[in-house]
Short mmCIF file of C-alpha atoms in Angstrom, two decimals:
data_model
loop_
_atom_site.label_atom_id
_atom_site.label_comp_id
_atom_site.label_asym_id
_atom_site.label_seq_id
_atom_site.Cartn_x
_atom_site.Cartn_y
_atom_site.Cartn_z
CA MET Y 18 -7.60 10.39 -165.59
CA ILE Y 19 -5.44 13.53 -165.73
CA ILE Y 20 -4.12 12.54 -169.17
CA VAL Y 21 -7.65 11.92 -170.49
CA LEU Y 22 -8.82 15.24 -169.10
CA MET Y 23 -5.87 17.12 -170.64
CA CYS Y 24 -6.55 15.52 -174.04
CA ALA Y 25 -10.22 16.48 -173.80
CA LEU Y 26 -9.36 20.06 -172.90
CA ALA Y 27 -6.85 20.24 -175.75
CA PHE Y 28 -9.49 18.96 -178.10
CA LEU Y 29 -11.98 21.58 -176.97
CA VAL Y 30 -9.62 24.56 -176.61
CA VAL Y 31 -7.14 24.06 -179.45
CA VAL Y 32 -8.48 21.74 -182.12
CA LEU Y 33 -12.02 23.07 -182.39
CA PRO Y 34 -11.10 26.77 -182.94
CA VAL Y 35 -8.38 25.87 -185.46
CA VAL Y 36 -10.64 23.60 -187.48
CA TYR Y 37 -13.50 26.11 -187.51
CA PHE Y 38 -11.09 28.88 -188.51
CA VAL Y 39 -9.87 26.80 -191.45
CA TYR Y 40 -13.47 25.91 -192.32
CA LEU Y 41 -14.58 29.56 -192.38
CA PHE Y 42 -11.89 30.43 -194.93
CA ASP Y 43 -12.39 27.34 -197.05
CA PRO Y 44 -12.97 28.47 -200.68
CA VAL Y 45 -15.49 25.67 -201.33
CA ARG Y 46 -17.43 26.28 -198.11
CA PRO Y 47 -20.48 27.99 -199.75
CA ALA Y 48 -21.03 24.95 -201.96
CA THR Y 49 -20.59 22.68 -198.96
CA ASP Y 50 -23.09 24.72 -196.94
CA ASP Y 51 -25.66 24.42 -199.73
CA ARG Y 52 -25.07 20.69 -199.84
CA LEU Y 53 -25.72 20.30 -196.11
CA LYS Y 54 -29.01 22.21 -195.90
CA SER Y 55 -31.05 19.03 -196.23
CA LEU Y 56 -29.15 17.20 -193.47
CA PRO Y 57 -30.18 16.92 -189.79
CA PRO Y 58 -28.67 19.50 -187.40
CA VAL Y 59 -26.22 17.03 -185.86
CA PHE Y 60 -24.62 16.51 -189.28
CA ARG Y 61 -24.38 20.23 -190.02
CA ILE Y 62 -22.77 20.98 -186.65
CA ALA Y 63 -20.22 18.17 -186.83
CA PHE Y 64 -19.38 18.45 -190.52
CA PRO Y 65 -16.47 20.98 -190.26
CA LEU Y 66 -14.51 18.64 -187.97
CA ALA Y 67 -15.66 15.60 -189.95
CA LYS Y 68 -14.38 17.19 -193.14
CA ALA Y 69 -10.98 17.74 -191.54
CA LEU Y 70 -10.87 14.12 -190.37
CA ASN Y 71 -11.91 12.91 -193.80
CA ARG Y 72 -9.08 14.86 -195.42
CA ILE Y 73 -6.48 13.07 -193.32
CA GLY Y 74 -7.95 9.72 -194.36
CA TYR Y 75 -9.97 8.55 -191.37
CA GLY Y 76 -13.16 7.82 -193.33
CA GLY Y 77 -11.34 5.93 -196.06
CA LEU Y 78 -9.49 3.86 -193.46
CA VAL Y 79 -12.75 2.81 -191.79
CA CYS Y 80 -14.26 1.99 -195.20
CA SER Y 81 -11.31 -0.30 -195.98
CA TRP Y 82 -11.57 -2.00 -192.58
CA PHE Y 83 -15.33 -2.64 -192.69
CA PRO Y 84 -16.42 -3.21 -196.31
CA SER Y 85 -19.76 -4.77 -195.36
CA VAL Y 86 -20.68 -1.80 -193.16
CA ARG Y 87 -19.57 0.56 -195.93
CA THR Y 88 -21.84 -1.19 -198.45
CA LYS Y 89 -24.81 -1.02 -196.09
CA ARG Y 90 -24.23 2.68 -195.34
CA GLU Y 91 -23.87 3.44 -199.06
CA GLU Y 92 -27.25 1.86 -199.74
CA GLN Y 93 -28.85 3.79 -196.87
CA LEU Y 94 -27.36 7.13 -197.94
CA ALA Y 95 -28.42 6.56 -201.54
CA TYR Y 96 -31.95 5.65 -200.45
CA CYS Y 97 -32.53 8.61 -198.12
CA ARG Y 98 -30.72 11.00 -200.51
CA PHE Y 99 -28.26 12.37 -197.94
CA PRO Y 100 -25.66 14.43 -199.89
CA ILE Y 101 -22.62 13.01 -198.09
CA THR Y 102 -20.26 10.13 -198.74
CA VAL Y 103 -19.76 7.08 -196.57
CA SER Y 104 -16.32 8.26 -195.45
CA GLU Y 105 -17.82 11.58 -194.37
CA LEU Y 106 -20.50 9.71 -192.43
CA PHE Y 107 -17.85 7.73 -190.53
CA SER Y 108 -16.02 10.98 -189.76
CA VAL Y 109 -19.23 12.57 -188.49
CA GLN Y 110 -19.79 9.55 -186.25
CA LEU Y 111 -16.34 9.94 -184.69
CA VAL Y 112 -16.78 13.70 -184.15
CA VAL Y 113 -20.20 13.29 -182.53
CA GLY Y 114 -18.93 10.40 -180.41
CA LEU Y 115 -15.97 12.44 -179.14
CA ALA Y 116 -18.14 15.47 -178.45
CA VAL Y 117 -20.76 13.52 -176.48
CA GLY Y 118 -18.05 11.56 -174.71
CA VAL Y 119 -16.23 14.71 -173.59
CA VAL Y 120 -19.49 16.25 -172.34
CA MET Y 121 -20.37 13.11 -170.40
CA MET Y 122 -16.85 12.93 -168.96
CA LEU Y 123 -16.97 16.55 -167.78
CA PHE Y 124 -20.36 15.85 -166.21
CA GLY Y 125 -18.88 12.83 -164.45
CA ILE Y 126 -16.01 14.94 -163.13
CA ALA Y 127 -18.50 17.50 -161.81
CA VAL Y 128 -20.52 14.92 -159.85
CA LYS Y 129 -17.65 12.58 -158.91
CA SER Y 130 -16.97 14.08 -155.51
CA SER Y 131 -20.60 14.07 -154.41
CA ALA Y 132 -21.23 10.55 -155.71
CA GLU Y 133 -17.89 9.19 -154.40
CA MET Y 134 -17.27 7.29 -157.64
CA GLU Y 135 -13.76 7.72 -159.03
CA ALA Y 136 -14.56 5.81 -162.24
CA LEU Y 137 -17.59 7.93 -163.09
CA PRO Y 138 -15.74 10.22 -165.60
CA VAL Y 139 -14.32 7.22 -167.47
CA LEU Y 140 -17.73 5.55 -167.55
CA GLY Y 141 -19.28 8.77 -168.81
CA LEU Y 142 -16.63 9.05 -171.54
CA MET Y 143 -17.17 5.47 -172.71
CA LEU Y 144 -20.96 5.78 -172.63
CA GLY Y 145 -20.84 9.10 -174.48
CA LEU Y 146 -18.54 7.66 -177.14
CA MET Y 147 -20.88 4.73 -177.78
CA VAL Y 148 -24.05 6.83 -177.82
CA GLY Y 149 -22.55 9.66 -179.89
CA TYR Y 150 -20.95 7.30 -182.40
CA ALA Y 151 -24.26 5.50 -182.98
CA LEU Y 152 -26.36 8.69 -183.25
CA PRO Y 153 -25.56 9.66 -186.90
CA SER Y 154 -26.13 6.13 -188.20
CA THR Y 155 -29.40 6.02 -186.26
CA LYS Y 156 -30.43 9.28 -187.95
CA VAL Y 157 -29.65 7.76 -191.36
CA ALA Y 158 -31.64 4.60 -190.58
CA GLY Y 159 -34.55 6.74 -189.38
CA ALA Y 160 -34.48 8.78 -192.60
CA VAL Y 161 -34.55 5.55 -194.60
CA ASP Y 162 -37.61 4.31 -192.67
CA GLU Y 163 -39.39 7.65 -193.08
CA ARG Y 164 -38.79 7.71 -196.84
CA ARG Y 165 -39.89 4.09 -197.27
CA THR Y 166 -43.03 4.74 -195.21
CA ALA Y 167 -43.88 7.85 -197.23
CA ILE Y 168 -43.49 5.92 -200.49
CA PHE Y 169 -45.55 3.01 -199.20
CA ARG Y 170 -48.40 5.31 -198.15
CA ALA Y 171 -48.48 7.17 -201.47
CA LEU Y 172 -48.19 4.13 -203.75
CA PRO Y 173 -51.89 3.08 -203.88
CA TYR Y 174 -53.07 6.59 -204.69
CA SER Y 175 -50.42 7.04 -207.37
CA VAL Y 176 -51.20 3.71 -209.03
CA ASP Y 177 -54.95 4.48 -209.05
CA LEU Y 178 -54.36 7.95 -210.50
CA ILE Y 179 -52.03 6.66 -213.21
CA ALA Y 180 -54.49 3.90 -214.11
CA SER Y 181 -57.36 6.44 -214.29
CA ALA Y 182 -55.30 8.72 -216.51
CA MET Y 183 -54.55 5.79 -218.83
CA ARG Y 184 -58.25 4.98 -219.02
CA GLY Y 185 -58.80 8.59 -220.01
CA GLY Y 186 -56.65 8.16 -223.11
CA LEU Y 187 -53.07 8.89 -221.95
CA ASP Y 188 -50.23 6.49 -222.50
CA PHE Y 189 -48.10 5.25 -219.63
CA SER Y 190 -45.41 7.95 -219.81
CA ALA Y 191 -47.96 10.76 -220.09
CA ALA Y 192 -49.99 9.32 -217.20
CA VAL Y 193 -46.90 9.13 -214.98
CA ARG Y 194 -45.94 12.69 -215.94
CA PHE Y 195 -49.49 13.79 -215.09
CA TYR Y 196 -49.14 12.30 -211.61
CA VAL Y 197 -45.70 13.88 -211.14
CA ASN Y 198 -47.03 17.32 -212.04
CA LEU Y 199 -50.02 16.83 -209.76
CA GLY Y 200 -48.28 15.14 -206.84
CA GLY Y 201 -45.86 17.92 -205.90
CA ASP Y 202 -42.61 17.23 -204.08
CA SER Y 203 -42.52 13.86 -202.35
CA PRO Y 204 -40.21 10.83 -202.30
CA LEU Y 205 -42.49 8.89 -204.66
CA THR Y 206 -42.70 11.68 -207.23
CA ASP Y 207 -38.89 11.90 -207.15
CA GLU Y 208 -38.71 8.21 -208.02
CA TYR Y 209 -41.23 8.66 -210.83
CA ARG Y 210 -39.21 11.60 -212.18
CA GLN Y 211 -36.10 9.43 -212.20
CA MET Y 212 -38.04 6.73 -214.06
CA LEU Y 213 -39.20 9.25 -216.66
CA ARG Y 214 -35.64 10.51 -217.13
CA ASP Y 215 -34.47 6.93 -217.69
CA MET Y 216 -37.17 6.37 -220.28
CA GLU Y 217 -36.25 9.61 -222.06
CA LEU Y 218 -32.64 8.37 -222.24
CA GLY Y 219 -33.74 5.23 -224.08
CA VAL Y 220 -34.42 2.74 -221.29
CA SER Y 221 -37.44 0.54 -221.98
CA ARG Y 222 -40.56 0.94 -219.90
CA MET Y 223 -40.21 -2.43 -218.16
CA ASP Y 224 -36.54 -1.90 -217.38
CA ALA Y 225 -37.28 1.57 -216.00
CA LEU Y 226 -40.06 0.13 -213.81
CA GLN Y 227 -37.75 -2.63 -212.60
CA ASP Y 228 -35.02 -0.12 -211.77
CA MET Y 229 -37.53 1.98 -209.85
CA ALA Y 230 -38.68 -1.09 -207.91
CA ASP Y 231 -35.06 -1.85 -207.01
CA ARG Y 232 -34.54 1.73 -205.80
CA VAL Y 233 -37.77 1.84 -203.80
CA GLY Y 234 -37.15 -1.52 -202.12
CA ILE Y 235 -40.81 -2.26 -201.29
CA LYS Y 236 -41.97 -5.80 -201.97
CA GLU Y 237 -45.50 -4.70 -202.90
CA PHE Y 238 -44.12 -2.50 -205.67
CA HIS Y 239 -41.92 -5.37 -206.85
CA ALA Y 240 -45.04 -7.52 -207.04
CA MET Y 241 -46.82 -4.83 -209.05
CA VAL Y 242 -43.94 -4.56 -211.53
CA SER Y 243 -43.86 -8.34 -211.93
CA ALA Y 244 -47.62 -8.36 -212.57
CA ILE Y 245 -47.28 -5.57 -215.14
CA ILE Y 246 -44.49 -7.41 -216.95
CA MET Y 247 -46.47 -10.64 -216.99
CA GLY Y 248 -49.65 -8.88 -218.08
CA THR Y 249 -47.81 -7.12 -220.91
CA GLU Y 250 -46.37 -10.41 -222.13
CA LEU Y 251 -49.85 -11.99 -222.07
CA GLY Y 252 -51.47 -8.99 -223.78
CA ALA Y 253 -53.57 -7.84 -220.84
CA SER Y 254 -54.63 -4.23 -220.40
CA LEU Y 255 -51.99 -2.23 -218.51
CA SER Y 256 -54.53 0.08 -216.90
CA ASP Y 257 -56.62 -2.84 -215.59
CA THR Y 258 -53.50 -4.54 -214.23
CA MET Y 259 -52.41 -1.39 -212.44
CA ALA Y 260 -55.89 -0.81 -211.02
CA ALA Y 261 -55.96 -4.35 -209.60
CA GLN Y 262 -52.48 -3.93 -208.11
CA GLY Y 263 -53.49 -0.58 -206.60
CA GLU Y 264 -56.43 -2.24 -204.87
CA ASP Y 265 -54.14 -4.95 -203.52
CA MET Y 266 -51.73 -2.32 -202.20
CA ARG Y 267 -54.57 -0.48 -200.49
CA GLN Y 268 -55.70 -3.66 -198.75
CA ILE Y 269 -52.13 -4.37 -197.64
CA ARG Y 270 -51.86 -0.83 -196.28
CA PHE Y 271 -55.11 -1.23 -194.32
CA ALA Y 272 -53.88 -4.57 -192.95
CA GLU Y 273 -50.62 -2.93 -191.87
CA ALA Y 274 -52.53 -0.14 -190.12
CA GLU Y 275 -54.70 -2.71 -188.31
CA ARG Y 276 -51.61 -4.63 -187.23
CA LYS Y 277 -50.05 -1.48 -185.76
CA ALA Y 278 -53.31 -0.62 -184.02
CA GLN Y 279 -53.45 -4.07 -182.45
CA ARG Y 280 -49.90 -3.62 -181.15
CA ALA Y 281 -50.78 -0.35 -179.40
CA PRO Y 282 -52.17 -1.89 -176.14
CA SER Y 283 -49.03 -3.97 -175.63
CA LEU Y 284 -46.78 -0.98 -176.33
CA MET Y 285 -48.71 1.08 -173.79
CA LEU Y 286 -47.60 -1.32 -171.05
CA ILE Y 287 -44.06 0.10 -171.16
CA PRO Y 288 -44.92 3.72 -170.20
CA MET Y 289 -47.51 2.44 -167.73
CA ALA Y 290 -44.90 0.30 -165.99
CA LEU Y 291 -42.33 3.11 -165.98
CA PHE Y 292 -44.44 6.12 -165.00
CA ILE Y 293 -47.93 5.18 -163.83
CA MET Y 294 -47.33 2.10 -161.68
CA PRO Y 295 -44.68 3.72 -159.40
CA ALA Y 296 -47.04 6.61 -158.67
CA VAL Y 297 -49.85 4.15 -157.88
CA PHE Y 298 -47.61 2.20 -155.51
CA ILE Y 299 -46.55 5.41 -153.77
CA VAL Y 300 -50.17 6.47 -153.24
CA ILE Y 301 -51.19 3.04 -151.96
CA LEU Y 302 -48.18 2.15 -149.81
CA THR Y 303 -47.39 5.55 -148.26
CA PRO Y 304 -50.35 5.50 -145.77
CA ILE Y 305 -49.49 1.92 -144.79
CA LEU Y 306 -45.85 2.79 -144.11
CA MET Y 307 -46.88 5.86 -142.15
CA GLN Y 308 -49.13 3.71 -139.91
CA PHE Y 309 -46.31 1.22 -139.31
CA ARG Y 310 -43.96 4.04 -138.28
CA GLY Y 311 -46.54 5.47 -135.89
CA PHE Y 312 -47.33 8.73 -137.68
#
């Protein structure tokens, strides 16, 4: 326990000031700071230490040990547009895990004497390491879900607007550009901008749509792209095909909303069991216990 405590104190007193001192005088720090503005606060706080760990090869070592995890994290970072590499993410996980573990260990040392539990600091350190190490990856997974949800919600409106613009006389590229200029900044408009850039570089319309469907990763959009490709091969109207697919997407979105609404009563049982039921039992059983004790 003394050795663990001395290592933790050395980490806090010696390593942290040295790393932050080196980070402050890093010549590429302004560019790094601009790159991290879009990241959650936990990434921005831990990045100086994570950068130092990444320079000594920790992130690359973890990537070589766990190639499947590295591939999954690469896909998640690319999807949520986090401007960091996989090796930097692994370094951030270690830094956050050590920081939370040290805090939990110090808290365990503070309450050890009153709780009479000698193993409490070690348990706090282990629990903090596990929770802190999983926190950055949880943030990345949450960002992926938020981006996918935002794209899924905006898809029906975008398809209807593009189909209406095509009925008004615009071709597909002009209709998509019309939606991009009208839609503002959102994850879906970013994907449409990327599709337009691919088409300007010579990629065919169907290939650009297929690439966008692969990036978005939503099965309804994959179905729409497949319907557009089939309709184009059969000579059907592209605007009519997109309008029909937009209606299908809207119905799927309504069905998803109804499914979540039906799950709400069952999810409410958890807070009721944790917070409401104990208070009800206290109110009901306290008078009975007081009568048994003769009060």
